[in-house]
CSV table of C-alpha atoms in Angstrom, one decimal:
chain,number,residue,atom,x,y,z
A,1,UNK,CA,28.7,51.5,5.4
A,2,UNK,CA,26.1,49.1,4.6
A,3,UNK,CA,25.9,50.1,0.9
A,4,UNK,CA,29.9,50.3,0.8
A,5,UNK,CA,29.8,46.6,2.4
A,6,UNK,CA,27.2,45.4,-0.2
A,7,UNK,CA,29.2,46.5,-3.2
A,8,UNK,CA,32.3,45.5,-2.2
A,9,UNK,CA,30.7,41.1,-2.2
A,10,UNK,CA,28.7,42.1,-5.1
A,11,UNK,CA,32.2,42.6,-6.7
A,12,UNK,CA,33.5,39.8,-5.5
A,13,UNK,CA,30.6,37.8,-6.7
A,14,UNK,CA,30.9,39.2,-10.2
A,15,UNK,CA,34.5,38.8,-10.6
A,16,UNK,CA,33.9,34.9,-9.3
A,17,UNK,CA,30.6,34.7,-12.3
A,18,UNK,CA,33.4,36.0,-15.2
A,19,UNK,CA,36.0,32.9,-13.6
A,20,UNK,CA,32.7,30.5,-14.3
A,21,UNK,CA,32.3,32.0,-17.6
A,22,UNK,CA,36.1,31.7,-18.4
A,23,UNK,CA,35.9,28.1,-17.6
A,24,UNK,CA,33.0,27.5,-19.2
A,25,UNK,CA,34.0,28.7,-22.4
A,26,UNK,CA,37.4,27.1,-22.2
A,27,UNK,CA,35.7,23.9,-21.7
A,28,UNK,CA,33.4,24.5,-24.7
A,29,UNK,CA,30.1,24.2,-22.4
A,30,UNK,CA,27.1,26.4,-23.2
A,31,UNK,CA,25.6,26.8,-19.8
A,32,UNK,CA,21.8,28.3,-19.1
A,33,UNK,CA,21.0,29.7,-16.2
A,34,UNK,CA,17.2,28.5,-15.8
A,35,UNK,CA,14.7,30.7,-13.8
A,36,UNK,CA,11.2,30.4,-12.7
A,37,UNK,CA,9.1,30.4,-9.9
A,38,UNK,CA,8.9,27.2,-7.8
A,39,UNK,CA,6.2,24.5,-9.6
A,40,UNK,CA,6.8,26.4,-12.8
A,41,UNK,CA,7.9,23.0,-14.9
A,42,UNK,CA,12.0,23.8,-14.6
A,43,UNK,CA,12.8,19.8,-13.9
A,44,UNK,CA,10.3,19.2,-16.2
A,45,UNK,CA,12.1,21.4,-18.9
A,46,UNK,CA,14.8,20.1,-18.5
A,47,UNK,CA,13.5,16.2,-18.7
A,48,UNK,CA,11.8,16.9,-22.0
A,49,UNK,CA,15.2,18.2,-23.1
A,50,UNK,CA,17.1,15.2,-22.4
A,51,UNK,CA,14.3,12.7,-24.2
A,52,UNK,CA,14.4,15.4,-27.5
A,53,UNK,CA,17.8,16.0,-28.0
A,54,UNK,CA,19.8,14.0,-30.4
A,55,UNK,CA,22.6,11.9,-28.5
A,56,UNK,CA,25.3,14.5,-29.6
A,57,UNK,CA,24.4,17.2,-27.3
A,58,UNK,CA,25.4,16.1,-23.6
A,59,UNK,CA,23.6,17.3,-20.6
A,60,UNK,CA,24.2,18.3,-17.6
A,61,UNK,CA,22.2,19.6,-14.8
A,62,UNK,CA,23.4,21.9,-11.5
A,63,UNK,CA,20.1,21.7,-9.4
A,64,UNK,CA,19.7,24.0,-6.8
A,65,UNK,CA,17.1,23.7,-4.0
A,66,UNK,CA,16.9,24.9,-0.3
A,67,UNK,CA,16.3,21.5,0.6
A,68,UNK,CA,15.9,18.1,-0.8
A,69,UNK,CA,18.1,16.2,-3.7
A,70,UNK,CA,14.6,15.1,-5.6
A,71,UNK,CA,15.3,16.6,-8.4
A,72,UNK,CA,19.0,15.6,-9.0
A,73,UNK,CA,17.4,11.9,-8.3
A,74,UNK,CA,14.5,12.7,-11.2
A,75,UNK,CA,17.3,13.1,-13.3
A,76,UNK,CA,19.7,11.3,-12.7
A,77,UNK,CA,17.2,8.6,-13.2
A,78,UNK,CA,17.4,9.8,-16.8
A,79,UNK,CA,21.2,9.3,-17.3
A,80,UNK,CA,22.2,13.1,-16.9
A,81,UNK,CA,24.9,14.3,-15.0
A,82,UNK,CA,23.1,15.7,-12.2
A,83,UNK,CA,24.6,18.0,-9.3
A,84,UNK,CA,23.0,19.4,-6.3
A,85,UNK,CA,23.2,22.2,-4.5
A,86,UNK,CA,21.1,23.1,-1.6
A,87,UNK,CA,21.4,26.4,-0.4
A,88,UNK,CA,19.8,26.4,3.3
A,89,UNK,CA,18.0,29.7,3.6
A,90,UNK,CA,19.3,30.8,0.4
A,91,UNK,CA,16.6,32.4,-1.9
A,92,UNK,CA,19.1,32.2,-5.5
A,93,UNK,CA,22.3,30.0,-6.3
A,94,UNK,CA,25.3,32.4,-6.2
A,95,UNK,CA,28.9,32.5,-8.2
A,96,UNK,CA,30.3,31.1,-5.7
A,97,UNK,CA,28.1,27.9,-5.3
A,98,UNK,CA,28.4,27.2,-8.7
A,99,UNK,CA,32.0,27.3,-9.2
A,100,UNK,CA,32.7,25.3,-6.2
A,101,UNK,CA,30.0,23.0,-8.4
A,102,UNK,CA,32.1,23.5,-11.8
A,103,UNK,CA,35.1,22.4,-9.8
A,104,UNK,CA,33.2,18.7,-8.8
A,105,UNK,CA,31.4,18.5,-12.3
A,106,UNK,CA,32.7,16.4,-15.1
A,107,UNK,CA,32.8,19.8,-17.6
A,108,UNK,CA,34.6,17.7,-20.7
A,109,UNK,CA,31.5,15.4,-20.9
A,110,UNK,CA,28.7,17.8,-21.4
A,111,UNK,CA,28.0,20.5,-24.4
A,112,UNK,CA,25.3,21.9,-22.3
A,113,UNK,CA,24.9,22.8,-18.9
A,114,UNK,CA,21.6,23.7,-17.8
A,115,UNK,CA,21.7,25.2,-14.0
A,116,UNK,CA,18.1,25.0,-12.5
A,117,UNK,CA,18.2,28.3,-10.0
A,118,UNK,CA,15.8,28.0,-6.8
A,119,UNK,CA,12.2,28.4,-7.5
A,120,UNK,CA,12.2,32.0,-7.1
A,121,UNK,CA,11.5,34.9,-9.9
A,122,UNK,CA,13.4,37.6,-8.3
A,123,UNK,CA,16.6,37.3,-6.3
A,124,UNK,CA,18.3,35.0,-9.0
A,125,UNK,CA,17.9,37.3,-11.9
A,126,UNK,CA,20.3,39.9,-9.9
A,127,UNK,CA,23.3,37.3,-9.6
A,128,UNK,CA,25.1,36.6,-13.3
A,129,UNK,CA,26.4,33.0,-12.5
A,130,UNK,CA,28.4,32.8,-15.6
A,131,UNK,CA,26.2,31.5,-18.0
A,132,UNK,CA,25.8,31.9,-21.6
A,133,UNK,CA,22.8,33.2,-20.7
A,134,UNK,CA,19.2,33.0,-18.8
A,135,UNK,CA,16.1,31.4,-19.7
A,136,UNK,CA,12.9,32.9,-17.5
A,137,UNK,CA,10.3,30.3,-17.3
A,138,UNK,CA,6.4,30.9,-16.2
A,139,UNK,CA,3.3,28.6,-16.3
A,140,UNK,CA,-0.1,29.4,-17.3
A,141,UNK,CA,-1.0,28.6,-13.9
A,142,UNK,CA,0.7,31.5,-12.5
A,143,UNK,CA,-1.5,33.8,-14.6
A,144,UNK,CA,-0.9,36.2,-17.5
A,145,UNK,CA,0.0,39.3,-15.2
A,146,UNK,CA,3.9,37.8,-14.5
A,147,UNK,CA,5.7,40.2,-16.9
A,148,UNK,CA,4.2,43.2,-15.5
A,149,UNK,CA,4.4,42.6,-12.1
A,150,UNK,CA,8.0,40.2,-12.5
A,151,UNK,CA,9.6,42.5,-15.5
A,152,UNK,CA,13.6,42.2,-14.0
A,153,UNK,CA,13.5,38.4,-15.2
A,154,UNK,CA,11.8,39.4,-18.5
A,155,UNK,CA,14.0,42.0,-19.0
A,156,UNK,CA,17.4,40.2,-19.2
A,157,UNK,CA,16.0,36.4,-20.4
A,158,UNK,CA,17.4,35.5,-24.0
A,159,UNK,CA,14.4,33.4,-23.8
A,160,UNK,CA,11.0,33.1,-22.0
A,161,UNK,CA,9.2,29.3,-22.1
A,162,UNK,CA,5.4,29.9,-21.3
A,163,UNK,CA,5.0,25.9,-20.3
A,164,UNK,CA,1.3,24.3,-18.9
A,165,UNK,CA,-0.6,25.8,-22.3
A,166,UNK,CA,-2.5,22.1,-21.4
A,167,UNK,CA,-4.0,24.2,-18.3
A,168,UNK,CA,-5.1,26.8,-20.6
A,169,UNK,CA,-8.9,25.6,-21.2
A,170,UNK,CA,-8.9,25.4,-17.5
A,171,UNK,CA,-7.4,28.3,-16.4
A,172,UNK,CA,-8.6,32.5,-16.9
A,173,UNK,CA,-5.1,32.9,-18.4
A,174,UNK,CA,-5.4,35.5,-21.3
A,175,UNK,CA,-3.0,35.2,-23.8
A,176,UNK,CA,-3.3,38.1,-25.3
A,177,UNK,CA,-2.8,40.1,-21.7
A,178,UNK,CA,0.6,37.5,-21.6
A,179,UNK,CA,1.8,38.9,-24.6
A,180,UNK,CA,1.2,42.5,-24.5
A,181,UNK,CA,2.5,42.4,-20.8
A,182,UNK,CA,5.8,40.9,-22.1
A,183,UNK,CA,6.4,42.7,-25.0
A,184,UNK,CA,5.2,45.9,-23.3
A,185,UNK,CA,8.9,45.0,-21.2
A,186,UNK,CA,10.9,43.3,-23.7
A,187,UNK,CA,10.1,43.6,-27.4
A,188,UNK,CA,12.9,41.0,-28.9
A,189,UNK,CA,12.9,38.0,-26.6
A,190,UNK,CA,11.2,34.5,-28.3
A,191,UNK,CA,9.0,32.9,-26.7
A,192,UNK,CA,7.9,29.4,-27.0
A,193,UNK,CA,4.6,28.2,-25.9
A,194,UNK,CA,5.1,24.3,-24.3
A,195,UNK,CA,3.8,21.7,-22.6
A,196,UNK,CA,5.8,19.3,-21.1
A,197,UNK,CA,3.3,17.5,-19.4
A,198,UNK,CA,1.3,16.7,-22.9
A,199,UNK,CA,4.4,17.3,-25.0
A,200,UNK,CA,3.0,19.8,-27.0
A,201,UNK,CA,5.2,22.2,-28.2
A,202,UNK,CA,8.5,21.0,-27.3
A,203,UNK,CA,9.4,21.1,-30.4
A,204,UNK,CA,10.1,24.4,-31.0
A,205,UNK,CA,12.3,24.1,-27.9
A,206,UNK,CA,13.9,21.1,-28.9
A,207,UNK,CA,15.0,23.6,-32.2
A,208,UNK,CA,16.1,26.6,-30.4
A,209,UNK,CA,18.4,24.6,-27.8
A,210,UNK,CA,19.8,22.7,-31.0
A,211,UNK,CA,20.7,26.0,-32.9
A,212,UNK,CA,21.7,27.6,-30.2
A,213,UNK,CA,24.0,25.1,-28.6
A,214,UNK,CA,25.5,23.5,-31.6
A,215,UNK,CA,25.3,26.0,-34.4
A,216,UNK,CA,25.4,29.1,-32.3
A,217,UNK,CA,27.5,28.4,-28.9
B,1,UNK,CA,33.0,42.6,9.1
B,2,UNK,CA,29.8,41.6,6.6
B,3,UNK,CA,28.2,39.2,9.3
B,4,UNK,CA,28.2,42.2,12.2
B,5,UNK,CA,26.6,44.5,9.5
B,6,UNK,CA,23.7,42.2,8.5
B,7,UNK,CA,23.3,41.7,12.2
B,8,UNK,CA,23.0,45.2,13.2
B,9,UNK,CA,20.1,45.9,10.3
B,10,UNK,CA,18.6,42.9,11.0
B,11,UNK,CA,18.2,43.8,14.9
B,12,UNK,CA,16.8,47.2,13.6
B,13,UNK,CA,14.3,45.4,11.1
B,14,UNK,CA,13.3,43.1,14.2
B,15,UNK,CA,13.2,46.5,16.6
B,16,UNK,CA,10.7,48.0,13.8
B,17,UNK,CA,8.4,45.0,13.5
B,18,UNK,CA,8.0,45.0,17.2
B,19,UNK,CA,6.7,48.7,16.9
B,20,UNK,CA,4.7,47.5,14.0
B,21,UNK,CA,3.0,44.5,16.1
B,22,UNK,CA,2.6,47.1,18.9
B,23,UNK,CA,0.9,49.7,16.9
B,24,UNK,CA,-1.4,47.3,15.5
B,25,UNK,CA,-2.2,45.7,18.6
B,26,UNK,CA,-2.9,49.7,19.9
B,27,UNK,CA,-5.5,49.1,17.3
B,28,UNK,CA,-6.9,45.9,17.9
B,29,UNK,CA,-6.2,45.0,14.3
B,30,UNK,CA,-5.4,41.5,13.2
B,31,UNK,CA,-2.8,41.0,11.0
B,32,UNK,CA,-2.0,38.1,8.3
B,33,UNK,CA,1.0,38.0,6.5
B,34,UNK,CA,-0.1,36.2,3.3
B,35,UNK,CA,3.2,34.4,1.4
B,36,UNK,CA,3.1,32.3,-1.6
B,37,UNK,CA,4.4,32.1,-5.2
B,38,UNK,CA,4.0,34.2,-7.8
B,39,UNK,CA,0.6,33.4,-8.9
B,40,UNK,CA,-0.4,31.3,-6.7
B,41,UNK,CA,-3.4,33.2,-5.7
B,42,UNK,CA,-2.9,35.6,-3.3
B,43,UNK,CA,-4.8,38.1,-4.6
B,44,UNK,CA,-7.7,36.3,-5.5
B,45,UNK,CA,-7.8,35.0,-1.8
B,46,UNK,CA,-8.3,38.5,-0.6
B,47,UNK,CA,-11.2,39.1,-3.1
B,48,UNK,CA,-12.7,36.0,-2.0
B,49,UNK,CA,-12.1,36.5,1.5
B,50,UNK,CA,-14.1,40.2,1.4
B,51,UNK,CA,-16.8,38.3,-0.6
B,52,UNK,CA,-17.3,36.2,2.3
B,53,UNK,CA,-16.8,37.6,5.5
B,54,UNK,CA,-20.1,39.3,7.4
B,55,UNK,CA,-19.9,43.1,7.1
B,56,UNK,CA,-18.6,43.1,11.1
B,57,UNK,CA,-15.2,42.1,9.3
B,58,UNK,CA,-13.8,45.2,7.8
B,59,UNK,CA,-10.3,44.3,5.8
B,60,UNK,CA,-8.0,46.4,4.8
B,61,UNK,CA,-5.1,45.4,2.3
B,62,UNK,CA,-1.5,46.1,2.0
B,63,UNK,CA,0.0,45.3,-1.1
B,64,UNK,CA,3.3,44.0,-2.1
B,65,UNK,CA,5.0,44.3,-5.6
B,66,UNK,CA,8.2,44.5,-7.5
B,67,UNK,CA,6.3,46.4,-9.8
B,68,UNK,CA,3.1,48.2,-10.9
B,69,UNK,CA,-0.3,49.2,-8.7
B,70,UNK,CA,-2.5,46.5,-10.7
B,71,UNK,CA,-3.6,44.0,-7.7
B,72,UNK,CA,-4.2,47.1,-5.7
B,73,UNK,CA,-6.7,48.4,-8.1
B,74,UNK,CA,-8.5,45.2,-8.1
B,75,UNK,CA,-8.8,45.3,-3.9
B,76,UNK,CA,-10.0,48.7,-4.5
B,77,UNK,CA,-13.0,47.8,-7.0
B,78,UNK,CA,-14.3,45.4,-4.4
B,79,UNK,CA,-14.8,48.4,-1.9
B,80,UNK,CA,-11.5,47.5,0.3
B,81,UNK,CA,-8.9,49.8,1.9
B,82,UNK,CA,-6.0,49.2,-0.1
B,83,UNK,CA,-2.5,50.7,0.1
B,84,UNK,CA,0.0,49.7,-2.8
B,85,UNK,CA,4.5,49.1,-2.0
B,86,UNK,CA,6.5,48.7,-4.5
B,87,UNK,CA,9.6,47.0,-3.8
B,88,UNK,CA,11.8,47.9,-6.9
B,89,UNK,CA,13.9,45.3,-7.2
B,90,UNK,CA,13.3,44.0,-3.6
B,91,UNK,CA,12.2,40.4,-3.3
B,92,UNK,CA,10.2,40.7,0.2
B,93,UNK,CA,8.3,43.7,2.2
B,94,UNK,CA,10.6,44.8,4.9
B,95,UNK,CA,9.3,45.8,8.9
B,96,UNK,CA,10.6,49.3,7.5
B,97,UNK,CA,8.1,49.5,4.2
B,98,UNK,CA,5.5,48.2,5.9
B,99,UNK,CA,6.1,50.6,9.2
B,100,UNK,CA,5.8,53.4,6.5
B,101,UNK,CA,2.6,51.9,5.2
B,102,UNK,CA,1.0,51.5,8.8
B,103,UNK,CA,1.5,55.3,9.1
B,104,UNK,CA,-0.9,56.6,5.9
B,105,UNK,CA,-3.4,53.4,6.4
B,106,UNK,CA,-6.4,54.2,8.0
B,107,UNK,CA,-6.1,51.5,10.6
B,108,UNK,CA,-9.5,53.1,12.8
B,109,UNK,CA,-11.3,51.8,9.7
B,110,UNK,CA,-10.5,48.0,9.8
B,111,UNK,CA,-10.7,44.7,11.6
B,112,UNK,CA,-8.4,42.4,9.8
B,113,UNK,CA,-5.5,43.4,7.9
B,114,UNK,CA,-4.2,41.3,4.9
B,115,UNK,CA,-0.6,42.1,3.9
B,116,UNK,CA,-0.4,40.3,0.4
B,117,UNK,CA,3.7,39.9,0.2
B,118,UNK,CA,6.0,39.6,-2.5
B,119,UNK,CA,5.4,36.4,-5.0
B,120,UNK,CA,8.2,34.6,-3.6
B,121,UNK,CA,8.2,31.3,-1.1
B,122,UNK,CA,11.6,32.1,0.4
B,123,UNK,CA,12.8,35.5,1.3
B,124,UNK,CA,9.4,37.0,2.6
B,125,UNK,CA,9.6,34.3,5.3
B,126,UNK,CA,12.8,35.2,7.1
B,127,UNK,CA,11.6,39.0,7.5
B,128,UNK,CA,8.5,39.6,10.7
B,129,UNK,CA,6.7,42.8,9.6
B,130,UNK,CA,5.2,42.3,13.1
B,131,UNK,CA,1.8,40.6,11.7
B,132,UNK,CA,-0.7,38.5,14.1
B,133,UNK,CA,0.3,35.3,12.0
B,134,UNK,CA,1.6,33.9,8.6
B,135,UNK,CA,-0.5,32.7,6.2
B,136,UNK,CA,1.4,30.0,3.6
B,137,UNK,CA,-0.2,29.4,0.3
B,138,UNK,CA,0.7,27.3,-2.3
B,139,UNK,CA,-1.5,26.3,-5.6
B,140,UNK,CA,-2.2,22.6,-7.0
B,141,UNK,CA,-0.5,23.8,-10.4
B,142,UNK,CA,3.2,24.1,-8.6
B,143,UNK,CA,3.3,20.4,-7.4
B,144,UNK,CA,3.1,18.7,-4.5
B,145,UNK,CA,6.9,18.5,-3.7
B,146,UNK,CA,6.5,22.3,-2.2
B,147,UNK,CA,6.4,21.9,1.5
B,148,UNK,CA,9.6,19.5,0.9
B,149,UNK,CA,11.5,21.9,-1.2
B,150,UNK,CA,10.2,25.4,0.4
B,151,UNK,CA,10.3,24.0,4.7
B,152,UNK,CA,10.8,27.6,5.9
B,153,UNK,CA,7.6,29.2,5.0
B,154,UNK,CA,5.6,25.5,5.8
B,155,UNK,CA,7.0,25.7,9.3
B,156,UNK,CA,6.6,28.9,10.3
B,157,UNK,CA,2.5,29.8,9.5
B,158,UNK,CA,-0.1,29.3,11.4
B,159,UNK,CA,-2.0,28.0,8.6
B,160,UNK,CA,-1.7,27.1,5.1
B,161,UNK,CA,-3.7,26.6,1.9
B,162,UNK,CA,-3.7,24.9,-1.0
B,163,UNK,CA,-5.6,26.8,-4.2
B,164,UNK,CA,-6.6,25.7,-7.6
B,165,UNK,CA,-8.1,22.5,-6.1
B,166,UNK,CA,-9.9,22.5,-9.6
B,167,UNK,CA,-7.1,22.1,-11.3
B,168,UNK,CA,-6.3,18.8,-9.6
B,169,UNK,CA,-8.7,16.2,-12.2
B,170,UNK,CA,-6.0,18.2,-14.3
B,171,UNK,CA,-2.4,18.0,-12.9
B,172,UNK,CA,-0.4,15.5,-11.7
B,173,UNK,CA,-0.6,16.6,-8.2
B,174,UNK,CA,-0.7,13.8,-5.7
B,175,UNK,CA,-2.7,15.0,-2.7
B,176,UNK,CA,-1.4,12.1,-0.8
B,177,UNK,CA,2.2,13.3,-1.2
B,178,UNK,CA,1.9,16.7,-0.1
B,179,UNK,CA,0.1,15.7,3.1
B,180,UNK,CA,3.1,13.9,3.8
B,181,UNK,CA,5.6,16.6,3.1
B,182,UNK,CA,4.2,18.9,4.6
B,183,UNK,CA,3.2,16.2,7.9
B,184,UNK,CA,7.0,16.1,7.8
B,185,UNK,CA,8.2,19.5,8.1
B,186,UNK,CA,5.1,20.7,10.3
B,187,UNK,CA,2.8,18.0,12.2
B,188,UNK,CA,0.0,20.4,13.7
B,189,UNK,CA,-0.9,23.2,11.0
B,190,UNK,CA,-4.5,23.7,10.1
B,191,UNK,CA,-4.9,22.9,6.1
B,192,UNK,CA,-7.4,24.1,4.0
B,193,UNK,CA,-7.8,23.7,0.6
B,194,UNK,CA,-9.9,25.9,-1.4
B,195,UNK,CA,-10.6,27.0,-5.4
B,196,UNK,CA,-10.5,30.5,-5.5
B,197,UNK,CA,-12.2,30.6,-8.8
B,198,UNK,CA,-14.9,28.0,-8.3
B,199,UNK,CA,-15.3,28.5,-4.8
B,200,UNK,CA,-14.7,25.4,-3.7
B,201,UNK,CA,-13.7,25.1,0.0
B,202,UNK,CA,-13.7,28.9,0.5
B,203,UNK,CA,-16.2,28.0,2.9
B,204,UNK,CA,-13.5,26.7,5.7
B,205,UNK,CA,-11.4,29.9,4.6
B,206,UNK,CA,-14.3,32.1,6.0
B,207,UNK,CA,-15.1,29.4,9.3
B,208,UNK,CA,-11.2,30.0,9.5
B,209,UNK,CA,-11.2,33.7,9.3
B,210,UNK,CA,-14.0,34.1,11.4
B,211,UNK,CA,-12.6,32.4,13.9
B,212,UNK,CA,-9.4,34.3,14.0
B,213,UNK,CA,-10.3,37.4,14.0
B,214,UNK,CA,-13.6,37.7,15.9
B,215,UNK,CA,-13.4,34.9,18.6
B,216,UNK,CA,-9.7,34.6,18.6
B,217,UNK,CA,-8.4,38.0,17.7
C-alpha cells in the first residue's frame, strides 16, 4: 500500500515537472535547478552571476527556503526578478511549488531562470522540477569527502561548482581526494573551481553560463 | 488517502523510537542524536570528543550515510565501537535503522552513545530515533543566517555548536548575527563554539559532555 501510494504522487509530480519544462521551453527560458548544502555559496552564485553577465542575458531567481525571504531580499536588492518560496518543513522544492511559481513569474523577461533548491544535498536531487538541468554546488569547507559520501547529486549534475577555494590554505581540504572522489562517480561532468567571496574564478563560470544559455539553450 | 498512510508509518516510526529510548535506558546509555550539514563536522566532533573524555566515558558510534563505510573506519582507528547504516538514497536515519542497529551494538560496552545522522539540517530533525537529546551543529563556513533559515533543528536540541571557529578571521560570518537568530528561534539553548581542528573551545564540549552523561545521565 505504502509503496503503491508513493508511486502513484511520484507520478503525479513527474508529470507536473514535464508541464514546467513544456512552459519553460515555450517561453524560451533555460532554467537550472541549483543544489547544495545550506552555507554552500548558492545566493552567492547566483549574485556573482548577475554582476558578470552581459546585460543580454536576464535573470531570474525562484528562492526556496523553509523560512525566511532573505535571500529573495539579497537579490532583489540587485535588480533580479526574485521569487520565494518557503516550504515549511519541506526538505526540497517540488513540481508543484514551482509551477504554482512559474504561473506568478514574469517568464517573457528572463533567458535564465536559476531556482535556488533548499540547502539540502539529498532530497532535492530525487524531484526533476523541470529544468534544463541541475547544477550541484559544494564548498571547500564542507570537505573533500562529499562525492563519496553525497554521489546521487554528483551523479545527475551537468555541472559541479567547487566555490570557497579562498578557504583552501585554511582548511585540510585535499584536492586531489575531491577530484578522484568525483570522478571515481561521474567521469564527464566540468567542474569549475570559484570563489565568490574573492572573485576568483568566476570566470570560467561566467563562460559556461554564457555558452550554455545563449549559444547552447 | 496519502495523509492517513503517512500517519499510520509515522505512529509506527514513533512506536519504534519509544522501544529504542526504552532499550537504551534498560542500559543506562546516553544517547545524542548529532545533526548538522554535510560537512559541518560531525565526525571530527566524535574524534575529538573520545580524545577528551576521561576513560570512565566509554562511547560508542552509530554512523549515518547515504553512502560508503569511510567515517566509520575513522571512529574505528581511534579505538571506538563503531557500527556503519547506509541509507541508500535515504536523507535521515529512521527509529527502524537505528532499532536494527541497537540490536548487533554491543550496548554493555558503552556509556554514551553518539548517533552521527545524515548530513542534512532538515529531514533528520522531524524523525526521534528515541535518543537522550539532540545535538545541532552548524560550522562558521555556512553563514550565520542558519538558525533563521533551518528553525526546526535550532529549536528542538538541547544544545548546539558552532565549528570552524578558526575559520572566522576568514569568513564573513558575523557572530553577532547568529546570536540573534538563533536568540530568536530558541531563547535558552546552551551554545558552544568550538574548532575541531585547532582545538579551540573543545574544552566546554568535554565540561558539556561530562556533565551530561556522568552527573546528569
Amino acid at each position: 500500500m505504502k509503496i503503491e501510494v508513493k508511486r502513484k504522487i511520484l507520478a503525479k509530480e513527474e508529470a507536473i515537472g514535464e508541464e514546467n519544462r513544456r512552459l519553460l521551453r515555450e517561453k524560451e527560458v533555460t532554467a537550472f535547478n541549483l543544489i547544495g548544502s545550506p552555507g554552500s555559496g548558492k545566493t552567492s552564485l547566483i549574485e556573482s552571476a548577475r554582476r558578470l553577465l552581459p546585460e543580454e542575458i536576464r535573470i531570474g531567481v525562484i528562492e526556496g527556503d523553509l523560512a525566511s525571504d532573505k535571500d529573495t531580499r539579497r537579490l532583489k536588492k540587485l535588480g533580479l526578478e526574485a521569487l520565494q518560496i518557503n516550504t515549511g518543513r519541506g526538505c526540497h522544492l517540488s513540481p508543484k511549488m514551482v509551477k504554482e511559481a512559474l504561473e506568478r513569474f514574469p517568464l517573457d523577461s528572463v533567458d535564465l531562470l536559476i531556482i535556488e533548491n533548499v540547502g539540502n544535498l539529498v532530497c532535492p536531487v530525487s524531484f526533476d522540477l523541470g529544468e534544463t538541468a541541475k547544477i550541484g554546488l559544494v564548498s571547500v569547507a564542507e570537505g573533500d569527502d562529499k562525492p563519496t559520501k553525497y554521489p546521487l547529486l554528483f551523479l545527475e549534475a551537468e555541472l559541479v561548482i567547487l566555490n570557497k577555494i579562498d578557504l583552501l590554505p585554511h582548511t585540510d581540504f585535499n584536492r586531489e581526494a575531491f577530484y578522484e572522489g568525483l570522478r571515481a562517480i561521474n567521469n564527464s561532468v566540468p567542474l569549475i573551481e570559484v570563489s565568490c567571496r574573492t572573485g576568483e574564478g568566476v570566470e570560467d563560470w561566467r563562460e559556461w553560463l554564457v555558452d550554455r544559455v545563449i549559444r547552447n539553450p
